[in-house]
XYZ file of C-alpha atoms in Angstrom:
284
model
C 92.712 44.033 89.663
C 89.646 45.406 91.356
C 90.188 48.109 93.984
C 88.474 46.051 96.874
C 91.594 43.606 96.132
C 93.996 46.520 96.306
C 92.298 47.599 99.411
C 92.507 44.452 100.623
C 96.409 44.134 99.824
C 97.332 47.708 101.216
C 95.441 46.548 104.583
C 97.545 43.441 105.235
C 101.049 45.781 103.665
C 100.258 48.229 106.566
C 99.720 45.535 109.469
C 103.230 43.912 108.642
C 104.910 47.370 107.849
C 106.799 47.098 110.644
C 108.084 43.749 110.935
C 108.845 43.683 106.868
C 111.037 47.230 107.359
C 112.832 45.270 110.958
C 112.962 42.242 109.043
C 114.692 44.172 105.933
C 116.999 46.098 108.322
C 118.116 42.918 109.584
C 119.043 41.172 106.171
C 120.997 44.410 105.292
C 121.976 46.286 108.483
C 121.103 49.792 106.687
C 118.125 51.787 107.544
C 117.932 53.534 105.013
C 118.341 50.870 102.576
C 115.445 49.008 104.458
C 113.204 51.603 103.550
C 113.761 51.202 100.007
C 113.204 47.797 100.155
C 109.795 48.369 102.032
C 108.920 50.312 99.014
C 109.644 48.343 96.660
C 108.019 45.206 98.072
C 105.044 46.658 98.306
C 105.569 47.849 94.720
C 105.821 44.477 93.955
C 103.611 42.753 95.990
C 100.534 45.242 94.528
C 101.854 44.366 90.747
C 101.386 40.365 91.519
C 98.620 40.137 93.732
C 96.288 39.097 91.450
C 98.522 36.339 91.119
C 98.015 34.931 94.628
C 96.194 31.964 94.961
C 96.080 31.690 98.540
C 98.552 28.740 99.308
C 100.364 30.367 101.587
C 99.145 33.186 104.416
C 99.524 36.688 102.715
C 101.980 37.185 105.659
C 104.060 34.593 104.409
C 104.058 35.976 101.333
C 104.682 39.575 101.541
C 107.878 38.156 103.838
C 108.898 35.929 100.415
C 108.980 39.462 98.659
C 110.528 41.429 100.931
C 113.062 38.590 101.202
C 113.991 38.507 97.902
C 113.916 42.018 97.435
C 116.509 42.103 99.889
C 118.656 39.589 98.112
C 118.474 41.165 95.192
C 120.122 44.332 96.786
C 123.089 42.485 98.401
C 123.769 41.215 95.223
C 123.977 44.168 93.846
C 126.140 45.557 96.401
C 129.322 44.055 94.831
C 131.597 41.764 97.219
C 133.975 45.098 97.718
C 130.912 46.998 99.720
C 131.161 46.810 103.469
C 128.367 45.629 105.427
C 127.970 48.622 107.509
C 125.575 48.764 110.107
C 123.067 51.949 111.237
C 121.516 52.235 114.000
C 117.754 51.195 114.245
C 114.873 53.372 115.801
C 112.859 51.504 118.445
C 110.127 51.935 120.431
C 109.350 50.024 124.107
C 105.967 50.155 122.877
C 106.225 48.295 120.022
C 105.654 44.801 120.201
C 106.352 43.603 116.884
C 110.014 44.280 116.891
C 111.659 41.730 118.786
C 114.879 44.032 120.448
C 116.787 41.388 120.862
C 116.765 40.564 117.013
C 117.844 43.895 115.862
C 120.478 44.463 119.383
C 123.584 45.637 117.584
C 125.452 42.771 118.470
C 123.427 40.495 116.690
C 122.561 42.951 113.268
C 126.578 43.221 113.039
C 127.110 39.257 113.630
C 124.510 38.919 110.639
C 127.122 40.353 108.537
C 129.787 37.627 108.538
C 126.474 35.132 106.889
C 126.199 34.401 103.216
C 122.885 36.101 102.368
C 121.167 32.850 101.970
C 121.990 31.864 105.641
C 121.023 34.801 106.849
C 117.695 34.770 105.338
C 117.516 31.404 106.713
C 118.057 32.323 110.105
C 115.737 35.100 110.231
C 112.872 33.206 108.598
C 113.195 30.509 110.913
C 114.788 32.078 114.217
C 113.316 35.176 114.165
C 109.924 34.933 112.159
C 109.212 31.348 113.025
C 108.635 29.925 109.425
C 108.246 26.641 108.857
C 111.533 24.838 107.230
C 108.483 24.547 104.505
C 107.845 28.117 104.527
C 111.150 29.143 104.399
C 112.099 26.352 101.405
C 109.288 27.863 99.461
C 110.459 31.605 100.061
C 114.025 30.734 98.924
C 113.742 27.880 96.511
C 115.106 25.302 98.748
C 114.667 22.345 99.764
C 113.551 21.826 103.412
C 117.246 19.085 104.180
C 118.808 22.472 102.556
C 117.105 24.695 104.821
C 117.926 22.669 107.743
C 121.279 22.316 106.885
C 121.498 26.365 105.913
C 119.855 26.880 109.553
C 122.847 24.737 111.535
C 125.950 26.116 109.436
C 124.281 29.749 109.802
C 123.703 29.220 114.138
C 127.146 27.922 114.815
C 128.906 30.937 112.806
C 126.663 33.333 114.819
C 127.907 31.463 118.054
C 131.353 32.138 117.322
C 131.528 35.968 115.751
C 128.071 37.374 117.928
C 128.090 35.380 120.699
C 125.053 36.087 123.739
C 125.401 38.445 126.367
C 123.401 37.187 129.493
C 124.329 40.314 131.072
C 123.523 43.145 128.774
C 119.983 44.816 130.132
C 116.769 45.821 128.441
C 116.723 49.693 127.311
C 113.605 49.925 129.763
C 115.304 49.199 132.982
C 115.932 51.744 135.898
C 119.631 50.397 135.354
C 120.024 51.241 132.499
C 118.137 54.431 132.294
C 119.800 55.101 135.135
C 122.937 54.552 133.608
C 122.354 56.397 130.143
C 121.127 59.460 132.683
C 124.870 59.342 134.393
C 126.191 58.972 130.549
C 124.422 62.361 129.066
C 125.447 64.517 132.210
C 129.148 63.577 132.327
C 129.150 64.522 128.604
C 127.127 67.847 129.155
C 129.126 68.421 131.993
C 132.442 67.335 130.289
C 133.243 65.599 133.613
C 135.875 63.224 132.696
C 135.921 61.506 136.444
C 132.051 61.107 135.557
C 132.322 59.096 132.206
C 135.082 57.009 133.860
C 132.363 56.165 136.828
C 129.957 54.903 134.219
C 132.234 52.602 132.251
C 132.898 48.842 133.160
C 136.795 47.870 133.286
C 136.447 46.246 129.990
C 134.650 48.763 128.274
C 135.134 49.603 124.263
C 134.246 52.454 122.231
C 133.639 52.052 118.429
C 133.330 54.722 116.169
C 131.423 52.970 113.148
C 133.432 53.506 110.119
C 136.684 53.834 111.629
C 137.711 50.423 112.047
C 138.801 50.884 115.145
C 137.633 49.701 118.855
C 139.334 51.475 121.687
C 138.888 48.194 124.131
C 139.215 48.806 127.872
C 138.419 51.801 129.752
C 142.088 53.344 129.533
C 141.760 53.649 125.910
C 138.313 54.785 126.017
C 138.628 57.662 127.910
C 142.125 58.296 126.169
C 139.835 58.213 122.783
C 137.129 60.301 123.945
C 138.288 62.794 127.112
C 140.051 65.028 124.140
C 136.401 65.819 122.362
C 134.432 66.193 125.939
C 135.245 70.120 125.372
C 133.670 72.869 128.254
C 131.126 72.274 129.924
C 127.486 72.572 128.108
C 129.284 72.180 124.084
C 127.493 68.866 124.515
C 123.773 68.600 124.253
C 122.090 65.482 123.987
C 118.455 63.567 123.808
C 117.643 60.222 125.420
C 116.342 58.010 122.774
C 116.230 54.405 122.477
C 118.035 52.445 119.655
C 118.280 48.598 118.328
C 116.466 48.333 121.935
C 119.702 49.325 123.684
C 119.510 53.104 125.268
C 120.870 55.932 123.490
C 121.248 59.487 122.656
C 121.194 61.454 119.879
C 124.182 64.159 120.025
C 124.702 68.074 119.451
C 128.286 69.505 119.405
C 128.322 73.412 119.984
C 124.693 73.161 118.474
C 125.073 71.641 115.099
C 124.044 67.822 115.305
C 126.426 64.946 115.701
C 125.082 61.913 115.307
C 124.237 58.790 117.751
C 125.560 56.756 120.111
C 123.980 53.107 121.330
C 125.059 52.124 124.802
C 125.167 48.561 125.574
C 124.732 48.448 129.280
C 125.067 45.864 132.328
C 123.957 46.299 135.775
C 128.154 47.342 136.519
C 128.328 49.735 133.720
C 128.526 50.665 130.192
C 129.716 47.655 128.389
C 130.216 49.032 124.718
C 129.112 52.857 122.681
C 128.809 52.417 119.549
C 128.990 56.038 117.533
C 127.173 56.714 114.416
C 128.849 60.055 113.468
C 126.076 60.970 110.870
C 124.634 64.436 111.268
C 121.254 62.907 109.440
C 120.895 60.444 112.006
C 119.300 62.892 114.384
C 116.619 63.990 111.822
C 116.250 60.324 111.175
C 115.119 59.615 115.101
C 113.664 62.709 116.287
C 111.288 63.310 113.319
C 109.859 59.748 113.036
């Protein structure tokens, strides 16, 4: 393979960077793990591509790779491994991540999928491949796909269903809201935090399996680590397009928590307790 070829590949890698590592993050709901996969693909993609013969849009395939690089790692996984989802940096200026397709709501929903459907839900849904397109990526036939695509949307329906109400990270409501969120915690104002929260607020701390549901038990759950005033620092960020902070306690880092937010309050946090997290968002 000639180096213009190699030039030409590592162009068209770089232009879909972004969607591949969303569209990886999505399949697996790690972000770390999508990086790998990134990695690899393009790994891959450099190896074979003097094999491509042009019968499908280099987008296309670099998304076939990517797909079935990400396959390939769920498999591996083992049926006992939880699908455990991390939070995913975004950016309001970035228009080729879709926030609604990596919101929280919907990464976690992914999860109760077989891997197959979920591919085929992205590819289609999100990506907007062709039934053809997607057939060819998967080895399926395009009734298959179809069929994949209407077993796949009606599980999503019932474990992730929408949220008309939940607002854009960009909105003065819900910047104003994350604003009211980081002082009652800085503060440790425990009247505060209860202002922000709707009546049917829940708290979950990822890896607990636990979800402190209504706003009783979330300030029950969280009023004991609020501390003195100022042990809390924290840094407005925005994650899965939802706003968010990233989290100091007594100066050593935390970890992150994703607000999903409606125009009467904070409908759901969602902590990552991961010290790494904060290196992860404020040193991309």
């Amino acid at each position: 393979m000639g180096a213009p070829a190699a030039g030409a590949l590592t162009e068209a890698f770089e232009a879909e960077r972004r969607g591949l590592f969303a569209h990886a993050y999505r399949m697996l709901g790690a972000y770390h793990e999508a990086e790998d996969v990134v990695q690899d693909a393009y790994v891959r993609a450099l190896r074979g591509w003097h094999t491509f013969e042009g019968r499908s849009s280099v987008r296309a395939w670099l998304y076939r790779i990517t797909t079935n690089v990400c396959l390939t790692v769920i498999a591996s996984r083992g049926r006992e491994t939880p699908f455990v989802v991390e939070p995913f940096p975004t950016d309001p200026a970035d228009l080729v991540t879709e926030r609604e397709s990596v919101r929280l709501a919907f990464v976690a929903g992914l999860r109760h999928l077989a891997p197959r459907q979920r591919a085929v839900l992205l590819l289609r849904e999100v990506l907007a491949f062709s039934a053809a397109e997607t057939g060819e990526t998967l080895g399926m036939s395009v009734p298959a796909v179809k069929s994949a695509l209407q077993r796949a949307r009606a599980r999503l329906a019932e474990v992730a269903p929408d949220r008309d109400d939940v607002l854009d990270a960009a909105s003065p409501r819900a910047q104003q809201l994350l604003a009211e969120y980081m002082a009652a915690w800085e503060a440790s104002d425990a009247d505060a935090f209860r202002e922000v929260l709707r009546a049917d607020a829940a708290i979950e701390p990822v890896g607990s399996g636990t979800t402190y549901a209504g706003r009783e038990s979330c300030l029950a759950f969280a009023v004991p680590s609020m501390g003195v005033a100022r042990q809390w620092r924290m840094v407005a960020i925005e994650a899965n397009g939802q706003p968010a902070v990233v989290a100091w306690f007594r100066g050593e880092p935390f970890g992150v928590a994703v607000l999903t937010v409606a125009e009467d309050g904070i409908v759901a946090i969602t902590l990552f307790g991961d010290p790494k997290l904060a290196e992860n968002f404020l040193n991309r």
